[in-house]
Tab-separated table of C-alpha atoms and ligand atoms in Angstrom:
chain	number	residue	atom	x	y	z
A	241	UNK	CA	-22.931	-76.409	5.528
A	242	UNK	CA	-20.001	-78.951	5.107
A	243	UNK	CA	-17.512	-78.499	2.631
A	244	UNK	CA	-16.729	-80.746	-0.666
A	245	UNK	CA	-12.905	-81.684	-2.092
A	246	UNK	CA	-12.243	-81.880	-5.423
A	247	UNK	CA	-9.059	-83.106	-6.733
A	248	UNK	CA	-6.950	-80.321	-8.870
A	249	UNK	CA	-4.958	-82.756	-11.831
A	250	UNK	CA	-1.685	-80.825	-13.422
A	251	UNK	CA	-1.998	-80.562	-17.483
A	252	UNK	CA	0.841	-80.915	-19.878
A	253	UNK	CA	1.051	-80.377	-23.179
A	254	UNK	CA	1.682	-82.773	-25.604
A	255	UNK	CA	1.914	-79.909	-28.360
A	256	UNK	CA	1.660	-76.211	-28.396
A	257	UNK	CA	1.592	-73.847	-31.197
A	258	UNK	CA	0.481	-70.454	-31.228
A	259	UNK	CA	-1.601	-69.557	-34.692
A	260	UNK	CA	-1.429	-66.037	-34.251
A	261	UNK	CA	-2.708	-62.817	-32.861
A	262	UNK	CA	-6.764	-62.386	-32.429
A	263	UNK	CA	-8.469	-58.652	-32.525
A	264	UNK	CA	-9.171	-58.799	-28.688
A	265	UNK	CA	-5.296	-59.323	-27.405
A	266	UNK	CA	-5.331	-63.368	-26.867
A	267	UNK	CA	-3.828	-65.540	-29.386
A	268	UNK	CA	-4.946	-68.385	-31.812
A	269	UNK	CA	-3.747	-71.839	-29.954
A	270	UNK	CA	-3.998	-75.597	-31.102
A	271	UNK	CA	-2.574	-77.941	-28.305
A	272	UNK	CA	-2.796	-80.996	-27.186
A	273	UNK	CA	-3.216	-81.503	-23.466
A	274	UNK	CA	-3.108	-84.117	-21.025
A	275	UNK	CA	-4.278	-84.194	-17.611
A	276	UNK	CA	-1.898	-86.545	-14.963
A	277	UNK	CA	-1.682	-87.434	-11.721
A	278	UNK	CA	0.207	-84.147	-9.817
A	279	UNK	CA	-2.505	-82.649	-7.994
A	280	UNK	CA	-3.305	-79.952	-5.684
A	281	UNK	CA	-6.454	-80.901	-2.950
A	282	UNK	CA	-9.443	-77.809	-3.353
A	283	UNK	CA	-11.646	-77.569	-0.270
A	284	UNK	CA	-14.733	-75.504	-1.037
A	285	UNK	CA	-17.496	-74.682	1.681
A	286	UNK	CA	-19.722	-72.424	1.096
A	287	UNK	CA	-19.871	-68.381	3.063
A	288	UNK	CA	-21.450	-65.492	3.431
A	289	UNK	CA	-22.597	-63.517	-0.013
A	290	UNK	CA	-19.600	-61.447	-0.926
A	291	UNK	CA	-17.625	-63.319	1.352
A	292	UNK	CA	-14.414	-65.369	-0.529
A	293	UNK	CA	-11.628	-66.392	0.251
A	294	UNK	CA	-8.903	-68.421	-0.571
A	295	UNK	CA	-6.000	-69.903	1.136
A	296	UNK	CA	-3.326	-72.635	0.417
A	297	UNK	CA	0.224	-73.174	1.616
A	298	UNK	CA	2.038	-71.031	-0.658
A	299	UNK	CA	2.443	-68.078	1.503
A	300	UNK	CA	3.396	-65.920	-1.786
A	301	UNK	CA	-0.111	-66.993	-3.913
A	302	UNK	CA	-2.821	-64.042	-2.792
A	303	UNK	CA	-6.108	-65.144	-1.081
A	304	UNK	CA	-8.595	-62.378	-2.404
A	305	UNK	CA	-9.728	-61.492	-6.103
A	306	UNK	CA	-6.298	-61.974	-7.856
A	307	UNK	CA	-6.406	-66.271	-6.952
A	308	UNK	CA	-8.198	-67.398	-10.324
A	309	UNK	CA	-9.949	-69.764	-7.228
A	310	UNK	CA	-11.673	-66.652	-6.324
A	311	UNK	CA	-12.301	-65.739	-9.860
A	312	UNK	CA	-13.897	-68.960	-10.559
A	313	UNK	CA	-16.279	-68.957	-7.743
A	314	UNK	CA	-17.340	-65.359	-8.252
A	315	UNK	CA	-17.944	-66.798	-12.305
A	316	UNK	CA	-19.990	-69.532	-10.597
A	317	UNK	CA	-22.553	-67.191	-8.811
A	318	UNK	CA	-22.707	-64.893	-11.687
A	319	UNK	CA	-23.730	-68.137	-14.207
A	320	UNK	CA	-26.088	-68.905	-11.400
A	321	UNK	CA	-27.592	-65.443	-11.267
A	322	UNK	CA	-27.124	-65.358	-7.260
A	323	UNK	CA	-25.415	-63.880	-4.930
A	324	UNK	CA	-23.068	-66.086	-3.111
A	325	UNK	CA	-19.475	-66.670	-1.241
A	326	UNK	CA	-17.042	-69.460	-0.874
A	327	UNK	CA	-14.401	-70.377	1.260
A	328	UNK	CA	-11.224	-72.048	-0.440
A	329	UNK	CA	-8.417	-74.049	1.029
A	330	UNK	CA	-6.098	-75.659	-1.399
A	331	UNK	CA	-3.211	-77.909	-0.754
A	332	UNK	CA	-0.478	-77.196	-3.619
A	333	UNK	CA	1.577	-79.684	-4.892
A	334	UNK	CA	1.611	-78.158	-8.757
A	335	UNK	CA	4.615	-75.779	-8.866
A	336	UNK	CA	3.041	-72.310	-9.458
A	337	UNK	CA	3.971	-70.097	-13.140
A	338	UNK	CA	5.106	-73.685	-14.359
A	339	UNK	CA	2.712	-74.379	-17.277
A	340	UNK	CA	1.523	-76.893	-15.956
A	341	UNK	CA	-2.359	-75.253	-15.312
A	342	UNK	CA	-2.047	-75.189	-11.680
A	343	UNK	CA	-4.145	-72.286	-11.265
A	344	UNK	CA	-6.122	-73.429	-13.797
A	345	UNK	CA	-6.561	-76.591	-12.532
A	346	UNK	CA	-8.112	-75.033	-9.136
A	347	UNK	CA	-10.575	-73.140	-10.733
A	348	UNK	CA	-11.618	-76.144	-12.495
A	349	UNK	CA	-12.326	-77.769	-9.090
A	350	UNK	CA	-14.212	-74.672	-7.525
A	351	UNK	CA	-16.720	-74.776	-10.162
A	352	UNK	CA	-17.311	-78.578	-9.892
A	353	UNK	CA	-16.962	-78.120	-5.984
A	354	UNK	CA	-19.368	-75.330	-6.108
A	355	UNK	CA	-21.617	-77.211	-8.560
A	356	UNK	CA	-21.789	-80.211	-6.250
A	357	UNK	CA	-22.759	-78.253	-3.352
A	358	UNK	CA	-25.730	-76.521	-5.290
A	359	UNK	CA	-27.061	-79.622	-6.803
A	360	UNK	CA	-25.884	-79.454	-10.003
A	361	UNK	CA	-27.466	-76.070	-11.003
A	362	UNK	CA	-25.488	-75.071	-14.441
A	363	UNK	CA	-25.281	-77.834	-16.978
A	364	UNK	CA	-21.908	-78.218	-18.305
A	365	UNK	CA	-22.346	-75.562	-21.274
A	366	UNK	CA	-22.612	-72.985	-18.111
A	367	UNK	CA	-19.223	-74.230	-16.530
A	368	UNK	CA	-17.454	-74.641	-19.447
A	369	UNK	CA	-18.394	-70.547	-20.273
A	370	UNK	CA	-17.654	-69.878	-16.244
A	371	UNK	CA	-14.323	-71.531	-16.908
A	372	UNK	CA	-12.944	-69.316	-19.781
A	373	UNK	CA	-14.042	-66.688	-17.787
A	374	UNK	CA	-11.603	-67.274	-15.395
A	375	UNK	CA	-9.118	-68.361	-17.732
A	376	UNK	CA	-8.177	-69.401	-20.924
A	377	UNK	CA	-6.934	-72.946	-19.532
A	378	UNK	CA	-10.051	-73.659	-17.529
A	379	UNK	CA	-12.164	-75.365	-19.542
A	380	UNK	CA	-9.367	-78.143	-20.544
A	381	UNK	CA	-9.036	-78.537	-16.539
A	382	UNK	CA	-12.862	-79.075	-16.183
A	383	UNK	CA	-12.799	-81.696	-18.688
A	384	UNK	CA	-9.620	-83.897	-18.073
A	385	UNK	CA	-7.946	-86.708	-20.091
A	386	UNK	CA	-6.578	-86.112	-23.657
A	387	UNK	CA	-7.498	-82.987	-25.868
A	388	UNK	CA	-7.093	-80.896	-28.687
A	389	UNK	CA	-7.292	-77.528	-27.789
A	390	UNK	CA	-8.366	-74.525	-30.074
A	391	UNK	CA	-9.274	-70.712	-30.373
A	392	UNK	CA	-8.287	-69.586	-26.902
A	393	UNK	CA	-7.521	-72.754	-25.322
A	394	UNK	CA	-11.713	-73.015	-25.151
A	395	UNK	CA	-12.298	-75.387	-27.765
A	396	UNK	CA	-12.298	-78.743	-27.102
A	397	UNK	CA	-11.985	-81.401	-28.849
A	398	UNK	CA	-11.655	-84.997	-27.076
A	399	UNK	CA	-8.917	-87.615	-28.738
A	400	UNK	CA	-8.292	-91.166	-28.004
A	401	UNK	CA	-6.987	-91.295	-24.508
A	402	UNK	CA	-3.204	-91.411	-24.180
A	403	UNK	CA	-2.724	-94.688	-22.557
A	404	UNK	CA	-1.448	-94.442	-19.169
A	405	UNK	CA	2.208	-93.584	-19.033
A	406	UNK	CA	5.023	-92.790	-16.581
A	407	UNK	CA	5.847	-89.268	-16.568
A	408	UNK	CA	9.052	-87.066	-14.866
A	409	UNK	CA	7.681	-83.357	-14.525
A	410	UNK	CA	10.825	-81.157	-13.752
A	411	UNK	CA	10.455	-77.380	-12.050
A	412	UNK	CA	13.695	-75.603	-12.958
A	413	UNK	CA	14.752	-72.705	-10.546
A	414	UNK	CA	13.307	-70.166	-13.086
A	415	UNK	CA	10.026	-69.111	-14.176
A	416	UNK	CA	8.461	-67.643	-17.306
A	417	UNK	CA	6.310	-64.754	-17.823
A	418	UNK	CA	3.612	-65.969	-20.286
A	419	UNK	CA	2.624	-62.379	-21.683
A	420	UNK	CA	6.238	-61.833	-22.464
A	421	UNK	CA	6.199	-65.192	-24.088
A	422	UNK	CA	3.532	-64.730	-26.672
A	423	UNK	CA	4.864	-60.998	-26.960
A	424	UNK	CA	8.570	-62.526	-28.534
A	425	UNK	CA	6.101	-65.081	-30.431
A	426	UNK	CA	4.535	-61.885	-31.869
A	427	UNK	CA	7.720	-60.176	-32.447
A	428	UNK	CA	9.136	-63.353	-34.880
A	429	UNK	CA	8.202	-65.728	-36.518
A	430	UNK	CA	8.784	-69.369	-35.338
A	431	UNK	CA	10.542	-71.294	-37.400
A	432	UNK	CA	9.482	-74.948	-36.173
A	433	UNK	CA	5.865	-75.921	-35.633
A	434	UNK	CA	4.584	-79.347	-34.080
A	435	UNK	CA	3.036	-82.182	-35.770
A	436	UNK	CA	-0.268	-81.829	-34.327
A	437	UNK	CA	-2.013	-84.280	-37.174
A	438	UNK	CA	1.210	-86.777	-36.360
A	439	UNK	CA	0.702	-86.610	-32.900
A	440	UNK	CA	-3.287	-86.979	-33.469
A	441	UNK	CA	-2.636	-89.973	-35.390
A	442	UNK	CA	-0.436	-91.821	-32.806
A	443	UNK	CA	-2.863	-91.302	-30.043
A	444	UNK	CA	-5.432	-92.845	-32.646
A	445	UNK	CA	-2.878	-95.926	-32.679
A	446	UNK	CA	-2.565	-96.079	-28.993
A	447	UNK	CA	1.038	-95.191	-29.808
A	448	UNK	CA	2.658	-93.824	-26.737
A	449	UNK	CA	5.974	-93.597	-28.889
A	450	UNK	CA	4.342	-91.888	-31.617
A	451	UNK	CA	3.217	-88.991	-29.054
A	452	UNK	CA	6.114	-89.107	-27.701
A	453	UNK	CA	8.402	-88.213	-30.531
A	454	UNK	CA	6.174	-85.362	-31.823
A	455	UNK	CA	5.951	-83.408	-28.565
A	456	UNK	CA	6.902	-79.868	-29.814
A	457	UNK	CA	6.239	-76.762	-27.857
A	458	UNK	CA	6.692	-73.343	-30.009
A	459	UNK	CA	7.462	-70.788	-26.845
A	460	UNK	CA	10.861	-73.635	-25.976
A	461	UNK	CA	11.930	-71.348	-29.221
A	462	UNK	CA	11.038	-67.988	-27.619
A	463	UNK	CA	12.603	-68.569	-24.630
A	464	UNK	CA	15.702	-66.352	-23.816
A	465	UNK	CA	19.232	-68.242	-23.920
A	466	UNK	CA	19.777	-68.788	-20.435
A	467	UNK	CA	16.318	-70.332	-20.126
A	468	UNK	CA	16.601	-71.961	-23.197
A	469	UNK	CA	20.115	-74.264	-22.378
A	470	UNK	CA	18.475	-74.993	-18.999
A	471	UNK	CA	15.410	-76.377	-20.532
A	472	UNK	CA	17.405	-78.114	-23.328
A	473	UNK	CA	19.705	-79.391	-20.757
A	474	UNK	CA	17.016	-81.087	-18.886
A	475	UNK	CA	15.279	-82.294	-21.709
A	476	UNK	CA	18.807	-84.063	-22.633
A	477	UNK	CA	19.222	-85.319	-19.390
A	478	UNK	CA	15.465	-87.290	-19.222
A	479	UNK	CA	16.129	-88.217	-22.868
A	480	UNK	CA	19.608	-90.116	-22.209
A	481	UNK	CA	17.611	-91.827	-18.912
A	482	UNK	CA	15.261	-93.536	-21.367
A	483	UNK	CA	12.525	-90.924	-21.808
A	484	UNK	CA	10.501	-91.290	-24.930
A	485	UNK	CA	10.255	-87.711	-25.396
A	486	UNK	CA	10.526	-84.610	-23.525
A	487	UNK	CA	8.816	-81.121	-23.888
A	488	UNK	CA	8.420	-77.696	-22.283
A	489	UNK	CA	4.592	-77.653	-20.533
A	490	UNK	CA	2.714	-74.595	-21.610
A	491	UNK	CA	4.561	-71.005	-21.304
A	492	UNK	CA	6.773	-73.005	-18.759
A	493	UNK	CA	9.096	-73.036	-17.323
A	494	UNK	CA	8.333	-77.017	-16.166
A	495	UNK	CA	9.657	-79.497	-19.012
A	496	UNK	CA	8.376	-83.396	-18.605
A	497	UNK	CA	9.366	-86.563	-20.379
A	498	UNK	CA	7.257	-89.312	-21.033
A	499	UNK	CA	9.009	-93.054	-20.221
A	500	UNK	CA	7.917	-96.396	-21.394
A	501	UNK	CA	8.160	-97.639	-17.728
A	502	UNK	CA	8.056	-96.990	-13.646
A	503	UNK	CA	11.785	-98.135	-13.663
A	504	UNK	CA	13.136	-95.812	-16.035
A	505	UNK	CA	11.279	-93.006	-14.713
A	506	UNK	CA	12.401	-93.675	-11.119
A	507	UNK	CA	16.327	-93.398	-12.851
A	508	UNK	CA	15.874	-90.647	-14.750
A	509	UNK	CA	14.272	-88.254	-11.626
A	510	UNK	CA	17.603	-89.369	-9.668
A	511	UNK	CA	19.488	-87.786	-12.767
A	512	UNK	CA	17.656	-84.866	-13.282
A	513	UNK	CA	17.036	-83.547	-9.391
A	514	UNK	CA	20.478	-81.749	-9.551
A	515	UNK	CA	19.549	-79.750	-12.423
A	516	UNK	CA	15.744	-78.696	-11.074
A	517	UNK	CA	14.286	-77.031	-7.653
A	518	UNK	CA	11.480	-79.770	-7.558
A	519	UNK	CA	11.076	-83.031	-9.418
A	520	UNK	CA	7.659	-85.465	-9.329
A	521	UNK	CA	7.010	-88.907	-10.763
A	522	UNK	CA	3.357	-89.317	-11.951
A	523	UNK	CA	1.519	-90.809	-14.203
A	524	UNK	CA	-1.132	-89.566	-17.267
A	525	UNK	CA	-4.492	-90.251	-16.678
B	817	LIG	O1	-6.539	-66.496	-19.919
B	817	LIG	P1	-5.312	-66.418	-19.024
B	817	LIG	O2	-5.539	-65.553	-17.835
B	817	LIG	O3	-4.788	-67.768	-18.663
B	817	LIG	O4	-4.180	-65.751	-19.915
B	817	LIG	C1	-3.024	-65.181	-19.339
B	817	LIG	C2	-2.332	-64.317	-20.400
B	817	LIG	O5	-1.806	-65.151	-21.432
B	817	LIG	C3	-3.275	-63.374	-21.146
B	817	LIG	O6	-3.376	-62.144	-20.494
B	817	LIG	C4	-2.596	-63.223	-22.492
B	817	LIG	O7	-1.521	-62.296	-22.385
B	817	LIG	C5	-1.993	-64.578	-22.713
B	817	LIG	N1	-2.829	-65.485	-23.539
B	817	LIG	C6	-2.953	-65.247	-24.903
B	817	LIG	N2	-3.693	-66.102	-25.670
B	817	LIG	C7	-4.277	-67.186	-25.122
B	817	LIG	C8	-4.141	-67.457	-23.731
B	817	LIG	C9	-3.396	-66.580	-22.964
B	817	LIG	O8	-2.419	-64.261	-25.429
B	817	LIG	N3	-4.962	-68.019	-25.901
């Protein structure tokens, strides 16, 4: 049987703020993402039952059960009440442990890849619960465009789209561990929160500045020091090339800017390439 491709879009977040620690070890969210145009390419063929696999190439990402690609198709049979296999191979272009739902994003297009070759056999309650059992960002990736995310990251809430805007996503030569993350979020408590119902209200204006200006991300204040001048120091640099506003994505370490045009955003990845190991210009869509 011949394969299907699904494109894999990046997220960002517009806002993140964590509500608090839940009984079962995750944490309370509310975010606002937004899917855009960085994408990795997921090949999906069907194999042999027990038989998956998944390859891309990053030689440092692990093909067997520890790829949430493999998680998500094993999900997909289990919804479906089958045995089954799958054969992955993704081009990545998302930087990897940048908050920017790159694994996330995959698994998204495994179970749509999957779905596609089997017909359309689970309705989209049955992916959306396959999704947040591969991970808490999932279901967001399935879905796309502009949302308000609660609980675990699972529930969903669509807002006005974001109208399309010229982003700079910048990789710096650090990562972030996300556990540690919420563990210093735990540990204190943070002392500036985004204006979710702000930022709700400009996308309900179609006001890109209005986003822009609220983007707040609560971990940018857990971050060690190091970390946190190098992400400050970017964000500086994108906001004195014209960006609108500028934010940490997820548990990092990638920090984007939103501009008001192509132009500026062109200027403002020459000035900020020094300070990164990877730069892209996209777009939100
Ligand atoms: O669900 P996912 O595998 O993406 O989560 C990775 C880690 O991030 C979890 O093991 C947990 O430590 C943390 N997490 C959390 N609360 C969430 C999402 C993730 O504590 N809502």
């Amino acid at each position: 049987m011949s394969g299907v491709t699904v494109k894999a879009r990046a997220k960002l977040n517009l806002s993140l703020d964590v509500l608090g620690r839940r009984p079962d070890g995750f944490h309370d969210l509310c975010m606002v993402m937004q899917s855009c145009t960085l994408a990795d390419d997921v090949y999906v063929e069907s194999a042999a039952p027990g038989d998956y696999l998944a390859q891309t190439n990053r030689s440092y990402i692990p093909t067997g059960d520890k790829n949430v690609a493999v998680k998500a198709a094993r999900a997909y049979y289990a919804a479906l009440g089958r045995e089954g296999g799958a054969h992955m191979r993704i081009t990545k272009r998302i930087p990897v442990c940048a908050g920017l739902g790159g694994g996330s994003s995959d698994a998204a297009a495994v179970l749509l890849a999957l779905n596609e070759l089997h017909g359309g056999a689970l309705d989209s309650a049955a992916l959306q619960a396959a999704a947040l059992a591969a991970g808490s960002d999932v279901p967001f990736c399935l879905m796309g465009g502009t949302a308000l995310a609660e609980g675990r990251g699972e529930l969903l809430t669509p807002l006005p789209k974001l109208p399309e805007t010229d982003t700079v996503i910048c990789m710096p030569y650090f990562s972030c561990s996300t556990p540690e993350l919420f563990g210093r979020i735990d540990s204190r408590r943070s002392r500036c929160h985004p204006d979710t119902a702000g930022l709700i209200a400009a996308l309900e204006a179609g006001d890109v500045r209005g986003v822009a200006q609220r983007m707040y991300n609560v971990f940018e204040d857990a971050l060690g020091k190091r970390a946190a001048n190098t992400v400050q120091e970017i964000k500086l640099q994108l906001l004195d090339n014209g960006a609108l506003g500028a934010a940490m994505s997820g548990s990092g370490s990638a920090v984007f800017g939103l501009f008001p045009d192509a132009e500026s955003a062109a200027k403002a990845y020459e000035a900020v390439r020094p300070l990164c190991r990877e730069v892209f210009l996209a777009r939100t869509d």
